mmCIF file of C-alpha atoms in Angstrom:
data_model
loop_
_atom_site.group_PDB
_atom_site.id
_atom_site.type_symbol
_atom_site.label_atom_id
_atom_site.label_comp_id
_atom_site.label_asym_id
_atom_site.label_seq_id
_atom_site.Cartn_x
_atom_site.Cartn_y
_atom_site.Cartn_z
ATOM 1 C CA MET N 1 215.196 149.291 117.908
ATOM 2 C CA ALA N 2 213.734 152.494 115.736
ATOM 3 C CA ILE N 3 209.667 151.641 115.407
ATOM 4 C CA ILE N 4 208.068 153.024 111.693
ATOM 5 C CA ARG N 5 204.883 152.675 109.764
ATOM 6 C CA PRO N 6 203.544 153.870 106.505
ATOM 7 C CA PHE N 7 200.597 155.203 106.254
ATOM 8 C CA LYS N 8 198.180 156.854 104.242
ATOM 9 C CA GLY N 9 199.960 159.689 102.364
ATOM 10 C CA LEU N 10 198.423 162.951 101.463
ATOM 11 C CA ARG N 11 199.783 164.075 98.102
ATOM 12 C CA PRO N 12 199.640 166.205 94.945
ATOM 13 C CA THR N 13 198.490 164.364 91.562
ATOM 14 C CA PRO N 14 201.440 163.839 89.081
ATOM 15 C CA GLU N 15 200.997 167.481 87.380
ATOM 16 C CA LEU N 16 200.600 169.731 90.268
ATOM 17 C CA ALA N 17 203.484 168.884 91.978
ATOM 18 C CA GLU N 18 205.241 171.507 91.039
ATOM 19 C CA LYS N 19 203.101 173.669 91.346
ATOM 20 C CA VAL N 20 202.504 171.965 95.292
ATOM 21 C CA ALA N 21 206.080 172.120 96.414
ATOM 22 C CA ALA N 22 206.652 174.182 98.609
ATOM 23 C CA ARG N 23 210.505 175.190 101.026
ATOM 24 C CA PRO N 24 209.879 174.388 104.284
ATOM 25 C CA TYR N 25 207.831 176.628 105.885
ATOM 26 C CA ASP N 26 210.135 177.607 108.970
ATOM 27 C CA VAL N 27 212.683 179.246 105.807
ATOM 28 C CA LEU N 28 211.640 181.844 104.806
ATOM 29 C CA SER N 29 209.175 184.665 105.828
ATOM 30 C CA ALA N 30 205.868 185.345 105.115
ATOM 31 C CA ALA N 31 207.175 187.516 102.492
ATOM 32 C CA GLU N 32 208.752 184.992 100.275
ATOM 33 C CA ALA N 33 206.263 183.724 100.606
ATOM 34 C CA LYS N 34 203.804 185.187 99.747
ATOM 35 C CA VAL N 35 205.457 186.047 96.479
ATOM 36 C CA GLU N 36 206.887 182.358 95.057
ATOM 37 C CA ALA N 37 203.203 181.685 95.484
ATOM 38 C CA THR N 38 202.312 185.170 92.734
ATOM 39 C CA GLY N 39 200.081 183.494 90.359
ATOM 40 C CA ASN N 40 200.343 179.468 91.694
ATOM 41 C CA PRO N 41 196.958 178.869 93.606
ATOM 42 C CA TYR N 42 198.815 175.652 94.304
ATOM 43 C CA ALA N 43 201.103 176.462 95.861
ATOM 44 C CA PHE N 44 201.453 174.822 99.668
ATOM 45 C CA TYR N 45 202.427 177.728 100.941
ATOM 46 C CA HIS N 46 198.674 178.187 101.245
ATOM 47 C CA VAL N 47 198.801 175.583 103.586
ATOM 48 C CA SER N 48 202.420 176.011 105.749
ATOM 49 C CA LYS N 49 202.918 180.126 105.554
ATOM 50 C CA SER N 50 198.208 180.927 105.143
ATOM 51 C CA GLU N 51 199.713 184.549 106.303
ATOM 52 C CA ILE N 52 199.730 184.824 103.159
ATOM 53 C CA ASP N 53 195.524 184.458 102.393
ATOM 54 C CA LEU N 54 195.276 187.152 105.242
ATOM 55 C CA PRO N 55 194.839 191.106 105.428
ATOM 56 C CA GLU N 56 198.554 192.302 106.031
ATOM 57 C CA GLY N 57 199.595 193.460 110.176
ATOM 58 C CA THR N 58 197.127 189.923 110.369
ATOM 59 C CA ASP N 59 199.188 188.113 114.067
ATOM 60 C CA VAL N 60 201.114 185.332 112.193
ATOM 61 C CA TYR N 61 200.130 182.981 115.258
ATOM 62 C CA SER N 62 196.465 183.949 115.627
ATOM 63 C CA GLN N 63 193.991 181.528 115.443
ATOM 64 C CA ALA N 64 193.349 182.512 111.956
ATOM 65 C CA VAL N 65 196.037 181.969 110.754
ATOM 66 C CA TYR N 66 195.745 177.919 111.737
ATOM 67 C CA ASP N 67 192.327 178.014 110.709
ATOM 68 C CA LYS N 68 193.223 179.936 107.487
ATOM 69 C CA ALA N 69 195.021 176.535 107.348
ATOM 70 C CA ALA N 70 193.188 174.272 107.759
ATOM 71 C CA GLU N 71 190.580 176.259 104.829
ATOM 72 C CA ASN N 72 193.230 175.538 102.564
ATOM 73 C CA LEU N 73 194.200 172.188 103.384
ATOM 74 C CA GLN N 74 191.083 170.580 102.787
ATOM 75 C CA ARG N 75 189.900 172.589 99.331
ATOM 76 C CA PHE N 76 192.590 171.505 97.490
ATOM 77 C CA ILE N 77 191.577 168.084 98.773
ATOM 78 C CA GLN N 78 188.332 168.682 97.884
ATOM 79 C CA ASP N 79 189.043 169.807 95.023
ATOM 80 C CA GLY N 80 191.746 166.848 93.682
ATOM 81 C CA THR N 81 194.814 169.083 94.190
ATOM 82 C CA LEU N 82 195.402 166.640 96.720
ATOM 83 C CA PHE N 83 194.316 163.623 97.100
ATOM 84 C CA GLN N 84 195.229 160.427 100.389
ATOM 85 C CA ASP N 85 195.812 156.927 99.253
ATOM 86 C CA ASN N 86 193.871 154.491 99.367
ATOM 87 C CA THR N 87 196.607 151.848 101.577
ATOM 88 C CA PRO N 88 199.624 152.325 104.335
ATOM 89 C CA CYS N 89 202.602 152.822 102.117
ATOM 90 C CA TYR N 90 206.379 154.149 102.245
ATOM 91 C CA TYR N 91 207.559 156.979 100.127
ATOM 92 C CA ILE N 92 211.613 157.171 98.390
ATOM 93 C CA TYR N 93 212.488 161.011 98.254
ATOM 94 C CA LYS N 94 216.125 161.508 96.161
ATOM 95 C CA LEU N 95 216.831 165.477 96.339
ATOM 96 C CA VAL N 96 220.071 165.802 94.332
ATOM 97 C CA MET N 97 221.426 169.348 94.538
ATOM 98 C CA ASN N 98 225.097 170.512 92.137
ATOM 99 C CA GLY N 99 225.435 166.630 91.640
ATOM 100 C CA ARG N 100 225.192 165.127 94.680
ATOM 101 C CA THR N 101 222.933 162.662 95.617
ATOM 102 C CA GLN N 102 220.546 161.972 98.512
ATOM 103 C CA THR N 103 218.089 159.284 99.400
ATOM 104 C CA GLY N 104 215.593 159.570 102.337
ATOM 105 C CA LEU N 105 212.665 157.117 103.581
ATOM 106 C CA VAL N 106 209.309 158.553 104.039
ATOM 107 C CA CYS N 107 207.790 157.173 106.865
ATOM 108 C CA ALA N 108 205.898 157.600 109.979
ATOM 109 C CA SER N 109 208.055 157.477 113.023
ATOM 110 C CA SER N 110 207.186 156.276 117.194
ATOM 111 C CA VAL N 111 206.121 159.286 119.176
ATOM 112 C CA SER N 112 207.200 156.910 121.620
ATOM 113 C CA ASP N 113 210.763 156.259 120.433
ATOM 114 C CA TYR N 114 211.127 159.782 120.460
ATOM 115 C CA ASN N 115 209.836 160.360 124.014
ATOM 116 C CA SER N 116 212.117 157.494 125.102
ATOM 117 C CA GLY N 117 215.150 158.654 122.822
ATOM 118 C CA ILE N 118 215.141 155.985 120.455
ATOM 119 C CA ILE N 119 215.327 159.422 117.839
ATOM 120 C CA LYS N 120 218.100 161.216 119.502
ATOM 121 C CA LYS N 121 218.472 164.774 119.993
ATOM 122 C CA HIS N 122 220.910 167.170 119.859
ATOM 123 C CA GLU N 123 219.061 170.736 120.518
ATOM 124 C CA PHE N 124 216.878 172.602 122.654
ATOM 125 C CA THR N 125 213.536 174.003 121.147
ATOM 126 C CA ARG N 126 211.327 176.947 122.373
ATOM 127 C CA PRO N 127 208.572 177.673 123.986
ATOM 128 C CA ASP N 128 206.573 179.474 121.518
ATOM 129 C CA LYS N 129 207.820 177.483 117.595
ATOM 130 C CA GLU N 130 206.012 174.740 119.317
ATOM 131 C CA LYS N 131 202.774 175.944 120.583
ATOM 132 C CA ASP N 132 202.863 177.620 116.987
ATOM 133 C CA ARG N 133 203.843 174.252 115.796
ATOM 134 C CA ILE N 134 200.870 172.434 118.023
ATOM 135 C CA ASN N 135 197.686 174.937 116.831
ATOM 136 C CA ASN N 136 198.472 174.378 113.497
ATOM 137 C CA ILE N 137 198.476 170.450 113.894
ATOM 138 C CA LYS N 138 196.040 170.973 115.342
ATOM 139 C CA THR N 139 193.478 173.133 113.574
ATOM 140 C CA THR N 140 194.754 171.665 110.296
ATOM 141 C CA ARG N 141 194.595 167.427 111.555
ATOM 142 C CA ALA N 142 197.971 167.474 109.683
ATOM 143 C CA GLN N 143 201.428 167.311 110.405
ATOM 144 C CA THR N 144 202.949 169.303 106.586
ATOM 145 C CA GLY N 145 206.273 169.869 108.075
ATOM 146 C CA ASN N 146 208.708 167.415 107.937
ATOM 147 C CA VAL N 147 210.539 165.990 110.172
ATOM 148 C CA PHE N 148 214.354 164.837 108.911
ATOM 149 C CA LEU N 149 215.577 162.746 110.319
ATOM 150 C CA ALA N 150 219.484 160.354 109.948
ATOM 151 C CA TYR N 151 220.781 156.570 110.279
ATOM 152 C CA ASN N 152 224.534 154.553 111.235
ATOM 153 C CA ASP N 153 223.836 152.868 107.589
ATOM 154 C CA VAL N 154 221.998 149.692 107.289
ATOM 155 C CA PRO N 155 223.886 147.632 103.010
ATOM 156 C CA GLU N 156 220.371 146.053 103.896
ATOM 157 C CA VAL N 157 218.609 149.104 103.489
ATOM 158 C CA ASN N 158 219.927 151.102 101.303
ATOM 159 C CA PHE N 159 220.158 147.598 98.570
ATOM 160 C CA LEU N 160 216.269 147.852 98.604
ATOM 161 C CA ILE N 161 215.282 151.553 97.996
ATOM 162 C CA GLU N 162 217.062 151.054 95.882
ATOM 163 C CA HIS N 163 216.538 148.621 93.785
ATOM 164 C CA TRP N 164 212.671 150.052 94.064
ATOM 165 C CA MET N 165 213.813 152.784 92.498
ATOM 166 C CA THR N 166 215.656 150.762 89.394
ATOM 167 C CA ASP N 167 212.261 148.670 88.865
ATOM 168 C CA HIS N 168 209.512 151.466 89.000
ATOM 169 C CA ALA N 169 208.760 154.570 87.367
ATOM 170 C CA PRO N 170 208.647 157.516 89.731
ATOM 171 C CA ALA N 171 205.111 158.610 91.043
ATOM 172 C CA TYR N 172 207.097 162.463 90.839
ATOM 173 C CA ASP N 173 210.049 163.749 88.893
ATOM 174 C CA PHE N 174 210.783 168.051 88.683
ATOM 175 C CA THR N 175 213.889 169.936 89.413
ATOM 176 C CA ALA N 176 212.232 173.180 91.446
ATOM 177 C CA ALA N 177 213.394 177.057 90.133
ATOM 178 C CA ASP N 178 216.630 176.349 93.409
ATOM 179 C CA GLY N 179 217.960 173.820 90.915
ATOM 180 C CA ILE N 180 217.126 170.468 92.899
ATOM 181 C CA GLN N 181 215.530 167.993 91.310
ATOM 182 C CA HIS N 182 213.271 165.918 93.610
ATOM 183 C CA SER N 183 212.122 162.769 93.029
ATOM 184 C CA VAL N 184 209.214 160.551 94.372
ATOM 185 C CA TRP N 185 208.522 156.812 94.741
ATOM 186 C CA VAL N 186 205.853 155.232 95.961
ATOM 187 C CA VAL N 187 206.495 151.916 97.913
ATOM 188 C CA ASP N 188 202.765 149.967 98.005
ATOM 189 C CA GLU N 189 203.474 146.250 97.582
ATOM 190 C CA PRO N 190 202.552 144.846 101.149
ATOM 191 C CA ALA N 191 205.786 142.796 100.672
ATOM 192 C CA ALA N 192 208.315 144.972 100.212
ATOM 193 C CA VAL N 193 206.664 147.352 102.794
ATOM 194 C CA GLN N 194 206.691 144.830 105.569
ATOM 195 C CA ASN N 195 210.764 144.308 104.383
ATOM 196 C CA ILE N 196 211.321 148.226 105.654
ATOM 197 C CA THR N 197 209.936 148.113 108.326
ATOM 198 C CA THR N 198 210.715 144.943 109.613
ATOM 199 C CA LEU N 199 214.513 145.985 108.785
ATOM 200 C CA PHE N 200 214.081 149.173 110.218
ATOM 201 C CA GLU N 201 213.234 146.800 114.021
ATOM 202 C CA LYS N 202 215.873 144.243 113.121
ATOM 203 C CA LYS N 203 219.426 146.724 111.552
ATOM 204 C CA VAL N 204 217.736 150.238 113.354
ATOM 205 C CA PRO N 205 219.051 150.959 116.223
ATOM 206 C CA PHE N 206 218.217 155.083 116.784
ATOM 207 C CA THR N 207 217.538 158.176 114.734
ATOM 208 C CA TYR N 208 219.346 161.501 114.472
ATOM 209 C CA ILE N 209 217.411 164.238 114.232
ATOM 210 C CA ALA N 210 219.038 166.163 111.550
ATOM 211 C CA ASP N 211 216.302 169.385 111.106
ATOM 212 C CA GLY N 212 212.988 169.168 111.881
ATOM 213 C CA HIS N 213 213.313 169.799 116.342
ATOM 214 C CA HIS N 214 210.431 171.408 116.638
ATOM 215 C CA ARG N 215 208.010 169.567 114.766
ATOM 216 C CA ALA N 216 209.165 166.899 116.162
ATOM 217 C CA ALA N 217 208.459 167.929 120.139
ATOM 218 C CA SER N 218 205.113 169.789 118.644
ATOM 219 C CA ALA N 219 203.603 165.870 117.718
ATOM 220 C CA SER N 220 204.666 164.695 120.268
ATOM 221 C CA LEU N 221 202.715 167.316 122.578
ATOM 222 C CA VAL N 222 200.468 166.541 120.836
ATOM 223 C CA GLN N 223 199.666 163.167 121.028
ATOM 224 C CA LYS N 224 200.267 163.527 124.459
ATOM 225 C CA GLU N 225 197.396 165.969 124.269
ATOM 226 C CA PHE N 226 194.896 163.685 122.534
ATOM 227 C CA GLU N 227 195.598 160.411 124.753
ATOM 228 C CA GLU N 228 195.060 162.406 127.987
ATOM 229 C CA LYS N 229 191.853 163.358 127.047
ATOM 230 C CA GLN N 230 191.023 159.973 125.832
ATOM 231 C CA LEU N 231 190.876 161.638 121.930
ATOM 232 C CA ILE N 232 192.277 158.367 120.097
ATOM 233 C CA SER N 233 193.117 154.327 120.479
ATOM 234 C CA ALA N 234 197.065 152.870 120.589
ATOM 235 C CA ASP N 235 196.483 152.811 116.098
ATOM 236 C CA ASP N 236 195.721 156.488 115.819
ATOM 237 C CA PRO N 237 197.890 158.364 113.423
ATOM 238 C CA ALA N 238 198.531 160.261 116.038
ATOM 239 C CA ASN N 239 200.660 157.860 118.043
ATOM 240 C CA PHE N 240 203.688 158.725 114.483
ATOM 241 C CA PHE N 241 204.499 162.074 113.124
ATOM 242 C CA LEU N 242 206.682 162.390 109.718
ATOM 243 C CA THR N 243 209.204 161.771 108.824
ATOM 244 C CA THR N 244 212.482 161.397 105.793
ATOM 245 C CA ILE N 245 215.077 159.193 106.989
ATOM 246 C CA PHE N 246 218.262 159.845 105.255
ATOM 247 C CA PRO N 247 221.781 157.200 105.314
ATOM 248 C CA ALA N 248 224.160 159.259 107.143
ATOM 249 C CA SER N 249 226.634 158.663 104.357
ATOM 250 C CA GLN N 250 224.411 160.775 102.103
ATOM 251 C CA LEU N 251 224.428 163.920 104.173
ATOM 252 C CA VAL N 252 226.636 167.568 103.860
ATOM 253 C CA ILE N 253 225.897 170.053 107.265
ATOM 254 C CA LEU N 254 226.456 173.695 106.121
ATOM 255 C CA ASP N 255 227.707 176.515 108.068
ATOM 256 C CA TYR N 256 225.568 178.230 110.053
ATOM 257 C CA ASN N 257 226.995 181.991 110.236
ATOM 258 C CA ARG N 258 226.486 184.784 112.939
ATOM 259 C CA VAL N 259 225.559 188.751 112.577
ATOM 260 C CA VAL N 260 225.610 190.546 115.702
ATOM 261 C CA LYS N 261 224.134 193.728 116.250
ATOM 262 C CA ASP N 262 226.201 195.817 118.536
ATOM 263 C CA LEU N 263 229.906 195.581 120.028
ATOM 264 C CA ASN N 264 228.240 195.589 123.181
ATOM 265 C CA GLY N 265 229.495 199.536 123.995
ATOM 266 C CA LEU N 266 233.193 198.783 122.622
ATOM 267 C CA SER N 267 234.813 200.479 119.761
ATOM 268 C CA LYS N 268 236.397 198.135 116.695
ATOM 269 C CA GLU N 269 240.157 199.074 118.145
ATOM 270 C CA ALA N 270 238.648 197.274 121.526
ATOM 271 C CA LEU N 271 236.907 194.531 119.755
ATOM 272 C CA LEU N 272 239.586 193.551 117.799
ATOM 273 C CA SER N 273 242.376 193.695 120.896
ATOM 274 C CA GLN N 274 240.097 191.569 123.415
ATOM 275 C CA LEU N 275 239.455 188.513 120.732
ATOM 276 C CA GLU N 276 243.594 188.652 121.072
ATOM 277 C CA TYR N 277 243.025 187.091 124.364
ATOM 278 C CA ASP N 278 241.622 183.443 123.066
ATOM 279 C CA PHE N 279 242.297 184.034 119.483
ATOM 280 C CA SER N 280 245.456 184.650 116.121
ATOM 281 C CA VAL N 281 243.073 187.764 114.429
ATOM 282 C CA VAL N 282 244.702 188.014 110.800
ATOM 283 C CA PRO N 283 243.318 190.281 108.933
ATOM 284 C CA ILE N 284 242.288 189.511 105.742
ATOM 285 C CA GLY N 285 241.003 191.471 103.276
ATOM 286 C CA HIS N 286 237.430 192.856 101.859
ATOM 287 C CA MET N 287 236.829 189.794 99.526
ATOM 288 C CA PRO N 288 234.836 186.649 101.838
ATOM 289 C CA GLN N 289 236.963 183.402 102.823
ATOM 290 C CA ALA N 290 235.232 180.863 104.075
ATOM 291 C CA PRO N 291 237.322 178.549 106.964
ATOM 292 C CA THR N 292 238.717 175.872 105.783
ATOM 293 C CA MET N 293 239.309 174.604 109.071
ATOM 294 C CA LEU N 294 238.320 173.365 112.508
ATOM 295 C CA HIS N 295 238.338 176.367 115.296
ATOM 296 C CA GLU N 296 239.237 178.540 112.399
ATOM 297 C CA PHE N 297 236.366 181.765 111.854
ATOM 298 C CA SER N 298 236.018 184.311 109.895
ATOM 299 C CA MET N 299 234.540 187.889 110.950
ATOM 300 C CA TYR N 300 234.096 190.860 108.820
ATOM 301 C CA LEU N 301 234.029 194.197 110.734
ATOM 302 C CA ASP N 302 233.920 198.241 109.054
ATOM 303 C CA GLY N 303 234.487 196.709 105.519
ATOM 304 C CA THR N 304 237.056 194.342 106.119
ATOM 305 C CA TRP N 305 237.096 190.574 106.871
ATOM 306 C CA TYR N 306 239.442 188.532 109.352
ATOM 307 C CA ARG N 307 240.957 185.114 110.015
ATOM 308 C CA LEU N 308 240.603 183.970 113.289
ATOM 309 C CA LEU N 309 242.238 180.755 115.817
ATOM 310 C CA ALA N 310 241.426 179.809 118.523
ATOM 311 C CA GLU N 311 244.375 179.417 120.451
ATOM 312 C CA GLU N 312 243.977 176.792 122.974
ATOM 313 C CA GLY N 313 242.446 176.615 125.556
ATOM 314 C CA THR N 314 239.632 178.605 124.254
ATOM 315 C CA TYR N 315 238.044 174.482 123.897
ATOM 316 C CA THR N 316 237.570 171.541 125.813
ATOM 317 C CA THR N 317 238.332 167.996 123.945
ATOM 318 C CA ASP N 318 234.563 167.144 124.993
ATOM 319 C CA PRO N 319 231.749 166.641 122.773
ATOM 320 C CA ILE N 320 230.586 170.086 123.127
ATOM 321 C CA GLY N 321 233.147 171.484 123.741
ATOM 322 C CA ILE N 322 235.200 170.801 120.238
ATOM 323 C CA LEU N 323 232.387 172.705 118.569
ATOM 324 C CA ASP N 324 233.048 175.815 116.747
ATOM 325 C CA VAL N 325 230.518 177.176 117.976
ATOM 326 C CA THR N 326 230.690 176.914 121.507
ATOM 327 C CA ILE N 327 234.540 178.494 121.465
ATOM 328 C CA LEU N 328 232.651 181.294 119.402
ATOM 329 C CA SER N 329 229.489 181.040 122.217
ATOM 330 C CA ASN N 330 231.786 181.054 124.796
ATOM 331 C CA ASN N 331 234.906 183.471 123.927
ATOM 332 C CA ILE N 332 233.110 185.950 121.666
ATOM 333 C CA LEU N 333 229.401 186.168 122.547
ATOM 334 C CA ASP N 334 228.862 186.080 125.977
ATOM 335 C CA LYS N 335 232.671 186.855 127.001
ATOM 336 C CA ILE N 336 233.048 189.743 124.742
ATOM 337 C CA LEU N 337 229.474 190.548 122.900
ATOM 338 C CA GLY N 338 227.416 189.847 126.188
ATOM 339 C CA ILE N 339 224.822 187.557 124.764
ATOM 340 C CA LYS N 340 224.516 184.877 127.529
ATOM 341 C CA ASP N 341 221.439 183.242 125.641
ATOM 342 C CA GLN N 342 220.927 183.465 121.618
ATOM 343 C CA ARG N 343 217.994 181.819 122.582
ATOM 344 C CA THR N 344 216.439 184.669 123.258
ATOM 345 C CA ASP N 345 218.781 187.345 122.474
ATOM 346 C CA LYS N 346 217.647 189.843 120.310
ATOM 347 C CA ARG N 347 220.500 191.348 119.678
ATOM 348 C CA ILE N 348 221.570 188.138 117.077
ATOM 349 C CA ASP N 349 220.538 186.349 114.088
ATOM 350 C CA PHE N 350 221.597 183.310 112.217
ATOM 351 C CA VAL N 351 222.140 182.695 109.023
ATOM 352 C CA GLY N 352 222.548 179.234 106.802
ATOM 353 C CA GLY N 353 224.978 178.236 105.023
ATOM 354 C CA ILE N 354 223.454 178.194 101.778
ATOM 355 C CA ARG N 355 223.223 182.496 101.776
ATOM 356 C CA GLY N 356 226.760 182.582 101.120
ATOM 357 C CA LEU N 357 228.655 184.899 102.555
ATOM 358 C CA ASN N 358 227.878 187.405 100.502
ATOM 359 C CA GLU N 359 224.207 187.824 103.358
ATOM 360 C CA LEU N 360 226.847 188.515 105.801
ATOM 361 C CA VAL N 361 228.462 191.295 104.011
ATOM 362 C CA LYS N 362 225.327 192.972 103.052
ATOM 363 C CA ARG N 363 223.651 192.430 106.309
ATOM 364 C CA VAL N 364 226.392 194.659 108.128
ATOM 365 C CA ASP N 365 227.857 196.888 104.969
ATOM 366 C CA SER N 366 223.258 197.600 105.321
ATOM 367 C CA GLY N 367 224.118 199.803 108.796
ATOM 368 C CA GLU N 368 221.342 196.403 110.298
ATOM 369 C CA MET N 369 224.419 194.123 111.922
ATOM 370 C CA LYS N 370 227.408 195.060 112.962
ATOM 371 C CA VAL N 371 229.341 192.347 113.005
ATOM 372 C CA ALA N 372 228.795 188.518 111.333
ATOM 373 C CA PHE N 373 231.341 185.627 112.082
ATOM 374 C CA ALA N 374 231.133 182.218 109.265
ATOM 375 C CA LEU N 375 232.120 178.517 110.710
ATOM 376 C CA TYR N 376 233.411 175.933 109.279
ATOM 377 C CA PRO N 377 230.087 173.739 109.519
ATOM 378 C CA VAL N 378 230.039 171.409 112.043
ATOM 379 C CA THR N 379 230.240 167.595 110.823
ATOM 380 C CA ILE N 380 227.456 164.898 111.062
ATOM 381 C CA GLN N 381 229.420 162.842 113.107
ATOM 382 C CA GLN N 382 229.739 165.235 115.273
ATOM 383 C CA LEU N 383 226.059 166.210 115.682
ATOM 384 C CA PHE N 384 225.571 161.810 116.245
ATOM 385 C CA ASP N 385 228.505 161.804 119.459
ATOM 386 C CA ILE N 386 226.685 164.972 121.228
ATOM 387 C CA ALA N 387 222.942 163.650 120.497
ATOM 388 C CA ASP N 388 224.533 159.796 121.159
ATOM 389 C CA SER N 389 225.998 161.694 124.837
ATOM 390 C CA GLY N 390 222.494 162.655 125.743
ATOM 391 C CA ASN N 391 223.680 166.820 125.210
ATOM 392 C CA VAL N 392 222.914 169.303 122.924
ATOM 393 C CA MET N 393 224.336 171.534 120.950
ATOM 394 C CA PRO N 394 223.967 175.366 121.148
ATOM 395 C CA PRO N 395 221.202 176.849 119.420
ATOM 396 C CA LYS N 396 221.132 176.801 114.862
ATOM 397 C CA SER N 397 224.717 174.450 115.005
ATOM 398 C CA THR N 398 223.449 172.955 112.008
ATOM 399 C CA TRP N 399 222.251 173.939 108.532
ATOM 400 C CA PHE N 400 221.524 171.249 106.484
ATOM 401 C CA GLU N 401 220.462 171.337 102.094
ATOM 402 C CA PRO N 402 219.164 170.128 100.264
ATOM 403 C CA LYS N 403 215.652 170.410 101.952
ATOM 404 C CA LEU N 404 212.749 168.355 101.716
ATOM 405 C CA ARG N 405 209.960 170.144 99.852
ATOM 406 C CA ASP N 406 206.257 171.018 101.521
ATOM 407 C CA GLY N 407 203.293 170.012 100.430
ATOM 408 C CA LEU N 408 204.638 166.668 98.338
ATOM 409 C CA ILE N 409 203.809 164.221 101.280
ATOM 410 C CA SER N 410 201.829 165.278 104.290
ATOM 411 C CA HIS N 411 200.641 163.270 107.256
ATOM 412 C CA LEU N 412 196.833 163.151 107.918
ATOM 413 C CA ILE N 413 196.156 163.003 112.110
#
């Protein structure tokens, strides 16, 4: 069963919460972070993307970046921008986007659960990204990137959270520039804290990583290193990592689309011809049209959108084989375009559905990319089925929105 713990969160003073809150470090570039932080000395980007405070051209994986993050974090603590709660707490984090609400529990999840499979995974991780987070955690002695977990609904947990929100005022409540409302409650009463801990231990057999595989893996590797060097005891905070756990019924997965730099030496006509072996191919005009069902794809090539419908025989019925990302990977990216490993091949890039289909048009029309593919979103049940089967999805299969903000709650180790 899932082991979670309350913790002494590091968080902003209420009047600065909106200024501190920053988009997750891995969804924007250093240049974008620098623009968003302009004129805002409180922005958590000074910690999560600390290269913005170093000379342009600085290697973002250099020790100087991690040292700057630690320096800026300590400055925020010393000047009162951030403070640490005196007692271990849980936190309730509600997000509202386009009228849809999702409410999660911010807690410290067990590294042991991650290692043993109680926390289930559905993606492989990349060593370079793991190393980046490891260096960040070790240097700052903080987990500032939240791991987004999901679980099958437990009515008792949902009731307790809803009851707390009804009876208590939020510590933070603001609407960010992108229109997403962020509200946070602090659960600090000992009885309520114990009830939550006990409910998860009795009612939640597994949790699932929805977003944050690299953050979770890095926390595990840091804990392992500290343990091997005998730097931590059994009750040390490093044995846990920062998570927010959401009930599955409240979650929606967006599409995660692909753009490719070239046609692997093929002409447009040759590509279309080869696609017809495995797909029904129909041109649908110049206006973007998203797929409307499973096994349907939208392709943008040379100013025209095409509807691709996978023929029977291009997929299997097992949890991995039935996924549209698998169909695309096997029958187009690998078979026709020669992309064998999407994690390492520099010819392919990924575009989260939140950016819309016009982002695909922009990147192809600019000449940066040659062709784009839009996919129908994976469902949360498909994600659970794959994780339960012990399999992993192809890279960049899911995009969750809305996203948690960095800086609102951090976990010191």
